[in-house]
């Protein structure tokens, strides 16, 4: 009667083939890690067809994919991906941070480019399985505070050329060793220089995007983590780097609404002109032009739960933090400039998996440098406190439902 049931993605059907030749694991932050971002010994793949649905996933030795030159993803950007981390905790356990959020976001991204969905928990289970196989050797117990970068990817690999809804797809998950960029100074090396040889200094330097370089627009796909959002951003990013900035601050519209910073969400802390209360402000999701960052969401939730009435650390060595209101709303560069001019700007930071919580020290906008306060020279107090909480959850100092032990 034409109603065939399509197979769901099912982690319990995983078929495992281990590599006979595991590779040496490079030392943390070694030149090899900077140069190559080496992947671990294994990967997971799962193929999908419109006729049958998901085949049984496989865990197998890391290696090249085989694709026809006609594969849809190579022509029509039918590709989406995720980025999360596997953390080695202070208690020696391996944790993922809110992995189901990434897996659910991957389904949202996939839907935007006509790729198939799946139950987010099944992908999370597959990631956990790969973590159990490669984690112990690539992230040994004595490397607490280190992480592996987890990259799930979904591509359409139809073999028939033509702009059409994909009928074949491949999901894969790889783990990579990344330099530890959890520092306020981007990619800082021990000798006080950065990877590009410039002098290290506190705080990210952001270059506000120009009107001829728009990352995302209403009705587009800025909310989706599709490869098509990233390739075209490299031109602006390259110009920013060449001019001595760390990242682009992506603006949108004639009124220069502030959206995101590089591949991170962006927060400011300011005092309102009206009430004098502190606000933690970030762009809203409802325009669908920014990514629903897992870090963004976590910052918002922690600030709502732990900062609404102010904060004083139990050991008393943190300064007393004033109560702060979290506000998700459209705001513009003119709002930020006004706050700065009137002495109401308190701090700004970028928030995302890659650079974690990174204080922002400067924004260059329309020919002028806007200096952003960095208390104690390194980070504003709110960024520091929130970062500390998140780090404690990721590395298991605080037992919390967001830190999922694998
Ligand atoms: N915005 C963009 C455009 C990104 O690519 C990312 C990284 N995924 C983020 C924000 C931050 O998201 P998350 O906190 O989930 O890493």
mmCIF file of C-alpha atoms and ligand atoms in Angstrom:
data_model
loop_
_atom_site.group_PDB
_atom_site.id
_atom_site.type_symbol
_atom_site.label_atom_id
_atom_site.label_comp_id
_atom_site.label_asym_id
_atom_site.label_seq_id
_atom_site.Cartn_x
_atom_site.Cartn_y
_atom_site.Cartn_z
ATOM 1 C CA UNK A 1 0.000 0.000 0.000
ATOM 2 C CA UNK A 2 3.048 2.244 -0.383
ATOM 3 C CA UNK A 3 3.513 2.929 3.338
ATOM 4 C CA UNK A 4 6.923 1.434 4.022
ATOM 5 C CA UNK A 5 8.356 2.286 7.393
ATOM 6 C CA UNK A 6 11.739 3.920 7.184
ATOM 7 C CA UNK A 7 14.431 2.740 9.571
ATOM 8 C CA UNK A 8 15.308 5.189 12.348
ATOM 9 C CA UNK A 9 18.837 6.010 13.401
ATOM 10 C CA UNK A 10 19.493 3.371 16.069
ATOM 11 C CA UNK A 11 22.664 3.481 18.155
ATOM 12 C CA UNK A 12 22.003 -0.003 19.545
ATOM 13 C CA UNK A 13 22.705 -1.434 16.083
ATOM 14 C CA UNK A 14 26.251 -0.068 16.038
ATOM 15 C CA UNK A 15 28.787 -2.365 14.336
ATOM 16 C CA UNK A 16 32.327 -1.930 15.627
ATOM 17 C CA UNK A 17 35.591 -2.576 13.770
ATOM 18 C CA UNK A 18 38.687 -1.479 15.668
ATOM 19 C CA UNK A 19 41.859 -0.322 13.978
ATOM 20 C CA UNK A 20 44.750 -2.785 14.120
ATOM 21 C CA UNK A 21 47.192 0.160 14.038
ATOM 22 C CA UNK A 22 46.394 2.845 16.651
ATOM 23 C CA UNK A 23 48.461 5.991 16.076
ATOM 24 C CA UNK A 24 50.709 7.743 18.615
ATOM 25 C CA UNK A 25 48.847 10.444 20.550
ATOM 26 C CA UNK A 26 50.532 13.867 20.232
ATOM 27 C CA UNK A 27 51.314 15.808 23.419
ATOM 28 C CA UNK A 28 48.786 18.525 24.365
ATOM 29 C CA UNK A 29 49.390 21.839 22.577
ATOM 30 C CA UNK A 30 52.363 20.338 20.690
ATOM 31 C CA UNK A 31 53.310 21.882 17.323
ATOM 32 C CA UNK A 32 51.664 18.921 15.636
ATOM 33 C CA UNK A 33 48.361 19.742 17.327
ATOM 34 C CA UNK A 34 48.576 23.364 16.172
ATOM 35 C CA UNK A 35 49.510 22.330 12.649
ATOM 36 C CA UNK A 36 47.201 19.379 12.052
ATOM 37 C CA UNK A 37 44.437 19.067 14.610
ATOM 38 C CA UNK A 38 45.003 15.313 14.465
ATOM 39 C CA UNK A 39 41.903 13.135 14.516
ATOM 40 C CA UNK A 40 41.589 10.130 16.811
ATOM 41 C CA UNK A 41 41.789 6.485 15.695
ATOM 42 C CA UNK A 42 38.126 5.885 14.939
ATOM 43 C CA UNK A 43 35.041 7.514 13.482
ATOM 44 C CA UNK A 44 31.364 6.728 13.297
ATOM 45 C CA UNK A 45 29.407 6.671 10.063
ATOM 46 C CA UNK A 46 25.749 6.033 9.277
ATOM 47 C CA UNK A 47 24.223 6.146 5.834
ATOM 48 C CA UNK A 48 20.684 7.085 4.932
ATOM 49 C CA UNK A 49 18.543 6.664 1.854
ATOM 50 C CA UNK A 50 15.112 8.105 1.138
ATOM 51 C CA UNK A 51 13.910 4.592 0.303
ATOM 52 C CA UNK A 52 15.094 2.818 3.427
ATOM 53 C CA UNK A 53 15.982 5.368 6.067
ATOM 54 C CA UNK A 54 19.004 4.885 8.311
ATOM 55 C CA UNK A 55 21.301 1.885 7.974
ATOM 56 C CA UNK A 56 23.027 0.428 11.030
ATOM 57 C CA UNK A 57 25.756 2.856 12.175
ATOM 58 C CA UNK A 58 29.395 1.755 12.120
ATOM 59 C CA UNK A 59 32.331 2.580 14.346
ATOM 60 C CA UNK A 60 35.464 2.042 12.264
ATOM 61 C CA UNK A 61 39.045 3.193 11.725
ATOM 62 C CA UNK A 62 39.375 6.915 10.934
ATOM 63 C CA UNK A 63 40.077 7.399 7.234
ATOM 64 C CA UNK A 64 39.053 9.019 3.957
ATOM 65 C CA UNK A 65 35.484 8.984 2.706
ATOM 66 C CA UNK A 66 34.688 7.806 -0.773
ATOM 67 C CA UNK A 67 32.380 10.166 -2.675
ATOM 68 C CA UNK A 68 31.413 10.494 -6.312
ATOM 69 C CA UNK A 69 32.419 13.834 -7.877
ATOM 70 C CA UNK A 70 28.697 14.342 -8.450
ATOM 71 C CA UNK A 71 27.871 14.133 -4.706
ATOM 72 C CA UNK A 72 25.230 16.713 -3.841
ATOM 73 C CA UNK A 73 27.173 18.265 -0.938
ATOM 74 C CA UNK A 74 30.082 19.152 -3.240
ATOM 75 C CA UNK A 75 27.809 21.229 -5.463
ATOM 76 C CA UNK A 76 24.837 22.492 -3.499
ATOM 77 C CA UNK A 77 26.171 22.889 0.047
ATOM 78 C CA UNK A 78 23.866 20.177 1.372
ATOM 79 C CA UNK A 79 25.982 19.923 4.510
ATOM 80 C CA UNK A 80 25.519 20.701 8.160
ATOM 81 C CA UNK A 81 27.655 20.028 11.206
ATOM 82 C CA UNK A 82 28.011 20.395 14.944
ATOM 83 C CA UNK A 83 30.803 21.256 17.342
ATOM 84 C CA UNK A 84 31.047 20.164 20.956
ATOM 85 C CA UNK A 85 33.773 18.929 23.257
ATOM 86 C CA UNK A 86 34.620 15.831 25.254
ATOM 87 C CA UNK A 87 36.137 16.932 28.568
ATOM 88 C CA UNK A 88 38.462 14.988 30.875
ATOM 89 C CA UNK A 89 37.242 15.924 34.328
ATOM 90 C CA UNK A 90 39.150 16.608 37.519
ATOM 91 C CA UNK A 91 37.629 13.373 38.830
ATOM 92 C CA UNK A 92 39.126 11.427 35.895
ATOM 93 C CA UNK A 93 35.756 10.943 34.181
ATOM 94 C CA UNK A 94 34.854 11.882 30.594
ATOM 95 C CA UNK A 95 31.967 14.264 30.061
ATOM 96 C CA UNK A 96 30.045 15.840 27.199
ATOM 97 C CA UNK A 97 28.355 19.191 27.824
ATOM 98 C CA UNK A 98 24.610 19.132 27.015
ATOM 99 C CA UNK A 99 25.207 16.889 23.980
ATOM 100 C CA UNK A 100 21.535 16.383 23.194
ATOM 101 C CA UNK A 101 21.256 20.132 22.543
ATOM 102 C CA UNK A 102 23.861 19.898 19.792
ATOM 103 C CA UNK A 103 22.209 16.799 18.362
ATOM 104 C CA UNK A 104 18.797 18.499 18.343
ATOM 105 C CA UNK A 105 20.310 21.591 16.709
ATOM 106 C CA UNK A 106 21.791 19.341 14.051
ATOM 107 C CA UNK A 107 18.278 18.162 13.189
ATOM 108 C CA UNK A 108 17.155 21.796 12.887
ATOM 109 C CA UNK A 109 20.092 22.511 10.578
ATOM 110 C CA UNK A 110 19.466 19.353 8.545
ATOM 111 C CA UNK A 111 15.823 20.272 8.002
ATOM 112 C CA UNK A 112 16.839 23.652 6.513
ATOM 113 C CA UNK A 113 18.795 21.903 3.757
ATOM 114 C CA UNK A 114 16.367 19.028 3.181
ATOM 115 C CA UNK A 115 18.516 16.439 4.945
ATOM 116 C CA UNK A 116 16.963 13.733 7.133
ATOM 117 C CA UNK A 117 16.417 14.031 10.859
ATOM 118 C CA UNK A 118 16.882 11.480 13.624
ATOM 119 C CA UNK A 119 16.245 11.176 17.341
ATOM 120 C CA UNK A 120 18.854 13.485 18.947
ATOM 121 C CA UNK A 121 19.473 10.965 21.765
ATOM 122 C CA UNK A 122 20.586 8.342 19.243
ATOM 123 C CA UNK A 123 23.329 10.606 17.883
ATOM 124 C CA UNK A 124 24.283 11.502 21.460
ATOM 125 C CA UNK A 125 24.632 7.772 22.217
ATOM 126 C CA UNK A 126 26.848 7.281 19.162
ATOM 127 C CA UNK A 127 29.087 10.163 20.262
ATOM 128 C CA UNK A 128 29.290 8.637 23.742
ATOM 129 C CA UNK A 129 30.265 5.287 22.197
ATOM 130 C CA UNK A 130 33.120 6.847 20.210
ATOM 131 C CA UNK A 131 34.148 8.688 23.378
ATOM 132 C CA UNK A 132 34.301 5.379 25.239
ATOM 133 C CA UNK A 133 36.507 3.848 22.516
ATOM 134 C CA UNK A 134 38.922 6.729 21.765
ATOM 135 C CA UNK A 135 38.638 8.781 24.960
ATOM 136 C CA UNK A 136 40.801 6.625 27.232
ATOM 137 C CA UNK A 137 43.865 6.714 24.942
ATOM 138 C CA UNK A 138 43.474 10.167 23.355
ATOM 139 C CA UNK A 139 42.443 11.923 26.538
ATOM 140 C CA UNK A 140 44.241 9.927 29.247
ATOM 141 C CA UNK A 141 43.262 10.238 32.889
ATOM 142 C CA UNK A 142 46.273 12.387 33.717
ATOM 143 C CA UNK A 143 45.063 15.016 31.241
ATOM 144 C CA UNK A 144 42.280 16.446 33.354
ATOM 145 C CA UNK A 145 41.352 19.891 32.073
ATOM 146 C CA UNK A 146 41.932 18.802 28.459
ATOM 147 C CA UNK A 147 39.347 18.084 25.799
ATOM 148 C CA UNK A 148 38.779 16.562 22.369
ATOM 149 C CA UNK A 149 36.748 18.459 19.800
ATOM 150 C CA UNK A 150 33.734 16.476 18.586
ATOM 151 C CA UNK A 151 32.530 17.094 15.052
ATOM 152 C CA UNK A 152 29.316 15.395 13.874
ATOM 153 C CA UNK A 153 28.646 16.098 10.192
ATOM 154 C CA UNK A 154 25.816 15.288 7.812
ATOM 155 C CA UNK A 155 26.257 15.444 4.035
ATOM 156 C CA UNK A 156 24.068 14.621 1.060
ATOM 157 C CA UNK A 157 25.889 12.236 -1.243
ATOM 158 C CA UNK A 158 23.402 11.573 -4.031
ATOM 159 C CA UNK A 159 25.241 10.390 -7.051
ATOM 160 C CA UNK A 160 22.976 12.046 -9.589
ATOM 161 C CA UNK A 161 23.861 15.591 -10.477
ATOM 162 C CA UNK A 162 20.920 17.963 -10.193
ATOM 163 C CA UNK A 163 19.446 20.494 -7.807
ATOM 164 C CA UNK A 164 17.002 18.318 -5.964
ATOM 165 C CA UNK A 165 16.060 17.116 -2.515
ATOM 166 C CA UNK A 166 18.711 14.628 -1.394
ATOM 167 C CA UNK A 167 17.871 10.931 -1.560
ATOM 168 C CA UNK A 168 21.124 9.742 -0.004
ATOM 169 C CA UNK A 169 23.050 11.067 2.972
ATOM 170 C CA UNK A 170 25.969 10.200 5.197
ATOM 171 C CA UNK A 171 26.304 11.078 8.865
ATOM 172 C CA UNK A 172 29.746 10.895 10.405
ATOM 173 C CA UNK A 173 31.347 11.776 13.722
ATOM 174 C CA UNK A 174 35.056 12.477 14.169
ATOM 175 C CA UNK A 175 37.077 13.616 17.200
ATOM 176 C CA UNK A 176 40.034 15.974 16.861
ATOM 177 C CA UNK A 177 42.806 17.195 19.144
ATOM 178 C CA UNK A 178 42.693 20.987 19.309
ATOM 179 C CA UNK A 179 45.041 23.397 21.010
ATOM 180 C CA UNK A 180 43.563 24.451 24.331
ATOM 181 C CA UNK A 181 42.047 27.840 23.487
ATOM 182 C CA UNK A 182 40.332 28.295 26.815
ATOM 183 C CA UNK A 183 42.247 31.489 27.560
ATOM 184 C CA UNK A 184 41.359 35.159 27.387
ATOM 185 C CA UNK A 185 44.220 35.687 24.984
ATOM 186 C CA UNK A 186 43.441 33.903 21.724
ATOM 187 C CA UNK A 187 45.796 31.022 20.907
ATOM 188 C CA UNK A 188 48.382 32.332 23.354
ATOM 189 C CA UNK A 189 51.671 30.497 23.451
ATOM 190 C CA UNK A 190 53.741 30.255 26.633
ATOM 191 C CA UNK A 191 56.245 32.883 25.451
ATOM 192 C CA UNK A 192 53.579 35.564 25.357
ATOM 193 C CA UNK A 193 53.086 35.649 21.620
ATOM 194 C CA UNK A 194 50.095 34.339 19.700
ATOM 195 C CA UNK A 195 50.162 31.740 16.921
ATOM 196 C CA UNK A 196 50.390 34.499 14.315
ATOM 197 C CA UNK A 197 53.401 36.028 16.069
ATOM 198 C CA UNK A 198 51.678 39.185 17.349
ATOM 199 C CA UNK A 199 52.094 40.279 20.962
ATOM 200 C CA UNK A 200 49.598 38.743 23.378
ATOM 201 C CA UNK A 201 47.150 41.149 25.001
ATOM 202 C CA UNK A 202 44.027 40.664 27.035
ATOM 203 C CA UNK A 203 40.586 40.685 25.484
ATOM 204 C CA UNK A 204 39.392 39.897 21.992
ATOM 205 C CA UNK A 205 39.682 42.675 19.420
ATOM 206 C CA UNK A 206 36.613 42.632 17.194
ATOM 207 C CA UNK A 207 36.160 44.311 13.834
ATOM 208 C CA UNK A 208 32.523 45.253 13.195
ATOM 209 C CA UNK A 209 31.364 43.945 9.815
ATOM 210 C CA UNK A 210 30.768 46.331 6.930
ATOM 211 C CA UNK A 211 27.468 46.649 5.090
ATOM 212 C CA UNK A 212 28.866 44.698 2.120
ATOM 213 C CA UNK A 213 29.640 41.656 4.279
ATOM 214 C CA UNK A 214 26.414 40.336 5.785
ATOM 215 C CA UNK A 215 26.526 36.970 7.527
ATOM 216 C CA UNK A 216 22.811 36.238 7.737
ATOM 217 C CA UNK A 217 19.450 37.860 7.068
ATOM 218 C CA UNK A 218 15.795 37.260 7.979
ATOM 219 C CA UNK A 219 14.378 34.411 5.935
ATOM 220 C CA UNK A 220 17.875 33.026 5.370
ATOM 221 C CA UNK A 221 19.639 30.299 7.307
ATOM 222 C CA UNK A 222 21.781 32.049 9.907
ATOM 223 C CA UNK A 223 20.102 30.001 12.652
ATOM 224 C CA UNK A 224 21.309 26.750 11.044
ATOM 225 C CA UNK A 225 24.793 25.355 11.464
ATOM 226 C CA UNK A 226 25.199 24.727 7.747
ATOM 227 C CA UNK A 227 28.559 24.890 5.994
ATOM 228 C CA UNK A 228 27.062 27.504 3.665
ATOM 229 C CA UNK A 229 27.247 30.017 6.541
ATOM 230 C CA UNK A 230 30.971 29.596 7.092
ATOM 231 C CA UNK A 231 32.780 29.517 3.730
ATOM 232 C CA UNK A 232 31.482 32.976 2.773
ATOM 233 C CA UNK A 233 32.491 34.399 6.180
ATOM 234 C CA UNK A 234 36.174 33.632 5.623
ATOM 235 C CA UNK A 235 36.785 36.664 3.434
ATOM 236 C CA UNK A 236 35.749 39.094 6.170
ATOM 237 C CA UNK A 237 37.510 37.013 8.806
ATOM 238 C CA UNK A 238 40.723 36.987 6.750
ATOM 239 C CA UNK A 239 40.587 40.774 6.352
ATOM 240 C CA UNK A 240 40.007 41.172 10.072
ATOM 241 C CA UNK A 241 42.989 38.952 10.938
ATOM 242 C CA UNK A 242 45.219 40.763 8.442
ATOM 243 C CA UNK A 243 44.279 44.066 10.099
ATOM 244 C CA UNK A 244 45.177 42.732 13.556
ATOM 245 C CA UNK A 245 41.708 41.794 14.833
ATOM 246 C CA UNK A 246 40.698 38.436 16.267
ATOM 247 C CA UNK A 247 37.172 38.105 14.921
ATOM 248 C CA UNK A 248 34.389 39.866 13.078
ATOM 249 C CA UNK A 249 31.491 41.315 15.049
ATOM 250 C CA UNK A 250 28.624 40.579 12.681
ATOM 251 C CA UNK A 251 26.165 43.459 12.364
ATOM 252 C CA UNK A 252 22.872 43.436 10.522
ATOM 253 C CA UNK A 253 20.678 46.078 8.951
ATOM 254 C CA UNK A 254 20.786 49.817 8.473
ATOM 255 C CA UNK A 255 20.794 50.417 12.199
ATOM 256 C CA UNK A 256 23.800 48.108 12.731
ATOM 257 C CA UNK A 257 22.117 45.572 15.001
ATOM 258 C CA UNK A 258 24.712 43.510 16.867
ATOM 259 C CA UNK A 259 24.296 39.786 16.194
ATOM 260 C CA UNK A 260 27.279 37.455 16.774
ATOM 261 C CA UNK A 261 31.070 37.537 17.073
ATOM 262 C CA UNK A 262 32.888 35.159 14.720
ATOM 263 C CA UNK A 263 31.487 31.704 15.435
ATOM 264 C CA UNK A 264 30.343 32.739 18.920
ATOM 265 C CA UNK A 265 27.381 34.527 20.412
ATOM 266 C CA UNK A 266 27.954 38.001 21.833
ATOM 267 C CA UNK A 267 26.984 39.478 25.194
ATOM 268 C CA UNK A 268 27.283 42.944 26.688
ATOM 269 C CA UNK A 269 26.769 44.015 30.267
ATOM 270 C CA UNK A 270 25.521 47.556 30.651
ATOM 271 C CA UNK A 271 23.677 49.715 33.133
ATOM 272 C CA UNK A 272 20.373 51.001 31.790
ATOM 273 C CA UNK A 273 20.023 54.765 31.456
ATOM 274 C CA UNK A 274 16.486 54.577 32.876
ATOM 275 C CA UNK A 275 16.684 52.451 36.031
ATOM 276 C CA UNK A 276 20.426 52.152 36.545
ATOM 277 C CA UNK A 277 20.071 48.368 36.888
ATOM 278 C CA UNK A 278 22.597 46.075 35.277
ATOM 279 C CA UNK A 279 21.581 44.041 32.239
ATOM 280 C CA UNK A 280 23.234 41.113 30.488
ATOM 281 C CA UNK A 281 22.125 41.645 26.900
ATOM 282 C CA UNK A 282 22.351 39.402 23.845
ATOM 283 C CA UNK A 283 20.665 39.249 20.436
ATOM 284 C CA UNK A 284 17.339 37.366 20.313
ATOM 285 C CA UNK A 285 16.681 34.085 18.514
ATOM 286 C CA UNK A 286 13.344 35.083 16.972
ATOM 287 C CA UNK A 287 14.862 36.894 13.957
ATOM 288 C CA UNK A 288 16.432 33.518 13.111
ATOM 289 C CA UNK A 289 19.662 35.194 12.017
ATOM 290 C CA UNK A 290 21.874 33.929 14.853
ATOM 291 C CA UNK A 291 22.799 30.457 16.022
ATOM 292 C CA UNK A 292 21.059 29.145 19.129
ATOM 293 C CA UNK A 293 24.378 28.580 20.888
ATOM 294 C CA UNK A 294 24.557 25.952 23.604
ATOM 295 C CA UNK A 295 26.994 28.195 25.464
ATOM 296 C CA UNK A 296 24.679 31.216 24.947
ATOM 297 C CA UNK A 297 21.736 29.305 26.373
ATOM 298 C CA UNK A 298 23.818 28.084 29.297
ATOM 299 C CA UNK A 299 25.115 31.592 30.075
ATOM 300 C CA UNK A 300 21.548 32.904 30.045
ATOM 301 C CA UNK A 301 20.232 30.124 32.279
ATOM 302 C CA UNK A 302 23.064 30.370 34.806
ATOM 303 C CA UNK A 303 22.775 34.161 34.964
ATOM 304 C CA UNK A 304 19.018 33.867 35.544
ATOM 305 C CA UNK A 305 19.461 31.208 38.222
ATOM 306 C CA UNK A 306 22.519 32.547 40.025
ATOM 307 C CA UNK A 307 22.864 36.286 39.410
ATOM 308 C CA UNK A 308 19.317 37.665 39.597
ATOM 309 C CA UNK A 309 19.880 38.605 43.249
ATOM 310 C CA UNK A 310 23.563 39.358 42.983
ATOM 311 C CA UNK A 311 26.360 37.035 43.927
ATOM 312 C CA UNK A 312 28.954 36.586 46.610
ATOM 313 C CA UNK A 313 31.254 33.564 46.533
ATOM 314 C CA UNK A 314 31.195 31.374 49.632
ATOM 315 C CA UNK A 315 34.948 31.696 50.133
ATOM 316 C CA UNK A 316 34.545 35.447 50.021
ATOM 317 C CA UNK A 317 37.424 36.185 47.700
ATOM 318 C CA UNK A 318 35.262 37.156 44.745
ATOM 319 C CA UNK A 319 33.994 40.675 44.695
ATOM 320 C CA UNK A 320 30.333 41.168 45.423
ATOM 321 C CA UNK A 321 28.405 41.191 42.140
ATOM 322 C CA UNK A 322 25.319 43.335 41.749
ATOM 323 C CA UNK A 323 22.032 41.721 40.650
ATOM 324 C CA UNK A 324 21.726 41.539 36.875
ATOM 325 C CA UNK A 325 18.736 41.077 34.534
ATOM 326 C CA UNK A 326 19.090 38.897 31.442
ATOM 327 C CA UNK A 327 17.649 40.496 28.320
ATOM 328 C CA UNK A 328 17.390 38.854 24.890
ATOM 329 C CA UNK A 329 16.624 41.710 22.556
ATOM 330 C CA UNK A 330 17.667 43.458 19.385
ATOM 331 C CA UNK A 331 20.345 46.059 20.154
ATOM 332 C CA UNK A 332 22.547 48.190 17.944
ATOM 333 C CA UNK A 333 26.074 49.551 17.828
ATOM 334 C CA UNK A 334 24.588 52.956 18.647
ATOM 335 C CA UNK A 335 23.186 51.510 21.885
ATOM 336 C CA UNK A 336 26.629 50.147 22.742
ATOM 337 C CA UNK A 337 28.350 53.437 21.846
ATOM 338 C CA UNK A 338 25.852 55.422 23.923
ATOM 339 C CA UNK A 339 26.413 53.124 26.905
ATOM 340 C CA UNK A 340 30.177 53.557 26.517
ATOM 341 C CA UNK A 341 29.981 57.341 26.205
ATOM 342 C CA UNK A 342 27.721 57.625 29.222
ATOM 343 C CA UNK A 343 29.951 55.347 31.293
ATOM 344 C CA UNK A 344 27.287 52.618 31.485
ATOM 345 C CA UNK A 345 29.170 49.912 29.562
ATOM 346 C CA UNK A 346 30.493 47.337 32.035
ATOM 347 C CA UNK A 347 31.890 44.493 29.908
ATOM 348 C CA UNK A 348 31.405 42.394 26.776
ATOM 349 C CA UNK A 349 32.257 38.821 25.923
ATOM 350 C CA UNK A 350 31.910 36.196 23.223
ATOM 351 C CA UNK A 351 30.440 32.801 24.144
ATOM 352 C CA UNK A 352 30.793 29.588 22.162
ATOM 353 C CA UNK A 353 32.264 26.113 22.291
ATOM 354 C CA UNK A 354 35.510 26.927 20.492
ATOM 355 C CA UNK A 355 36.658 30.040 22.368
ATOM 356 C CA UNK A 356 34.441 29.363 25.381
ATOM 357 C CA UNK A 357 33.855 32.612 27.309
ATOM 358 C CA UNK A 358 36.207 35.173 25.792
ATOM 359 C CA UNK A 359 36.207 38.732 27.166
ATOM 360 C CA UNK A 360 36.132 41.431 24.498
ATOM 361 C CA UNK A 361 38.470 44.386 24.967
ATOM 362 C CA UNK A 362 37.840 46.398 21.838
ATOM 363 C CA UNK A 363 35.373 46.829 18.980
ATOM 364 C CA UNK A 364 36.385 48.735 15.867
ATOM 365 C CA UNK A 365 33.308 50.295 14.262
ATOM 366 C CA UNK A 366 33.226 52.788 11.393
ATOM 367 C CA UNK A 367 36.777 53.986 11.749
ATOM 368 C CA UNK A 368 36.848 54.254 15.512
ATOM 369 C CA UNK A 369 38.045 52.066 18.354
ATOM 370 C CA UNK A 370 35.620 51.475 21.178
ATOM 371 C CA UNK A 371 37.474 50.340 24.282
ATOM 372 C CA UNK A 372 35.503 47.981 26.471
ATOM 373 C CA UNK A 373 36.315 47.844 30.178
ATOM 374 C CA UNK A 374 38.238 44.763 31.327
ATOM 375 C CA UNK A 375 38.282 44.764 35.096
ATOM 376 C CA UNK A 376 41.628 43.660 36.554
ATOM 377 C CA UNK A 377 43.002 43.898 33.029
ATOM 378 C CA UNK A 378 41.742 40.508 31.855
ATOM 379 C CA UNK A 379 38.037 39.911 32.116
ATOM 380 C CA UNK A 380 34.956 41.598 33.401
ATOM 381 C CA UNK A 381 33.607 40.111 36.636
ATOM 382 C CA UNK A 382 30.435 38.634 35.104
ATOM 383 C CA UNK A 383 32.294 36.840 32.314
ATOM 384 C CA UNK A 384 34.765 35.503 34.876
ATOM 385 C CA UNK A 385 32.152 34.193 37.294
ATOM 386 C CA UNK A 386 29.980 32.619 34.564
ATOM 387 C CA UNK A 387 33.016 31.061 32.917
ATOM 388 C CA UNK A 388 34.071 29.569 36.241
ATOM 389 C CA UNK A 389 30.650 27.993 36.752
ATOM 390 C CA UNK A 390 30.554 26.518 33.251
ATOM 391 C CA UNK A 391 34.082 25.187 33.557
ATOM 392 C CA UNK A 392 33.247 23.561 36.892
ATOM 393 C CA UNK A 393 30.314 21.756 35.245
ATOM 394 C CA UNK A 394 32.307 20.715 32.153
ATOM 395 C CA UNK A 395 35.223 19.341 34.143
ATOM 396 C CA UNK A 396 33.132 17.757 36.881
ATOM 397 C CA UNK A 397 34.054 20.018 39.808
ATOM 398 C CA UNK A 398 30.339 20.642 40.099
ATOM 399 C CA UNK A 399 28.001 17.681 39.547
ATOM 400 C CA UNK A 400 25.305 19.065 37.250
ATOM 401 C CA UNK A 401 22.853 17.531 34.771
ATOM 402 C CA UNK A 402 24.522 19.467 31.911
ATOM 403 C CA UNK A 403 27.757 17.515 32.395
ATOM 404 C CA UNK A 404 26.900 14.125 30.895
ATOM 405 C CA UNK A 405 29.332 11.411 31.960
ATOM 406 C CA UNK A 406 30.112 8.943 29.147
HETATM 407 N N1 LIG B 1 27.351 31.369 16.489
HETATM 408 C C1 LIG B 1 27.881 30.712 15.443
HETATM 409 C C2 LIG B 1 27.712 31.278 14.080
HETATM 410 C C3 LIG B 1 28.591 29.522 15.658
HETATM 411 O O1 LIG B 1 29.125 28.860 14.625
HETATM 412 C C4 LIG B 1 28.728 29.023 16.968
HETATM 413 C C5 LIG B 1 29.500 27.754 17.228
HETATM 414 N N2 LIG B 1 28.679 26.616 17.089
HETATM 415 C C6 LIG B 1 28.137 29.737 18.021
HETATM 416 C C7 LIG B 1 27.463 30.913 17.740
HETATM 417 C C8 LIG B 1 28.209 29.246 19.437
HETATM 418 O O2 LIG B 1 27.450 28.089 19.600
HETATM 419 P P1 LIG B 1 27.835 27.025 20.716
HETATM 420 O O3 LIG B 1 27.821 27.733 22.013
HETATM 421 O O4 LIG B 1 26.782 25.991 20.613
HETATM 422 O O5 LIG B 1 29.190 26.525 20.364
#
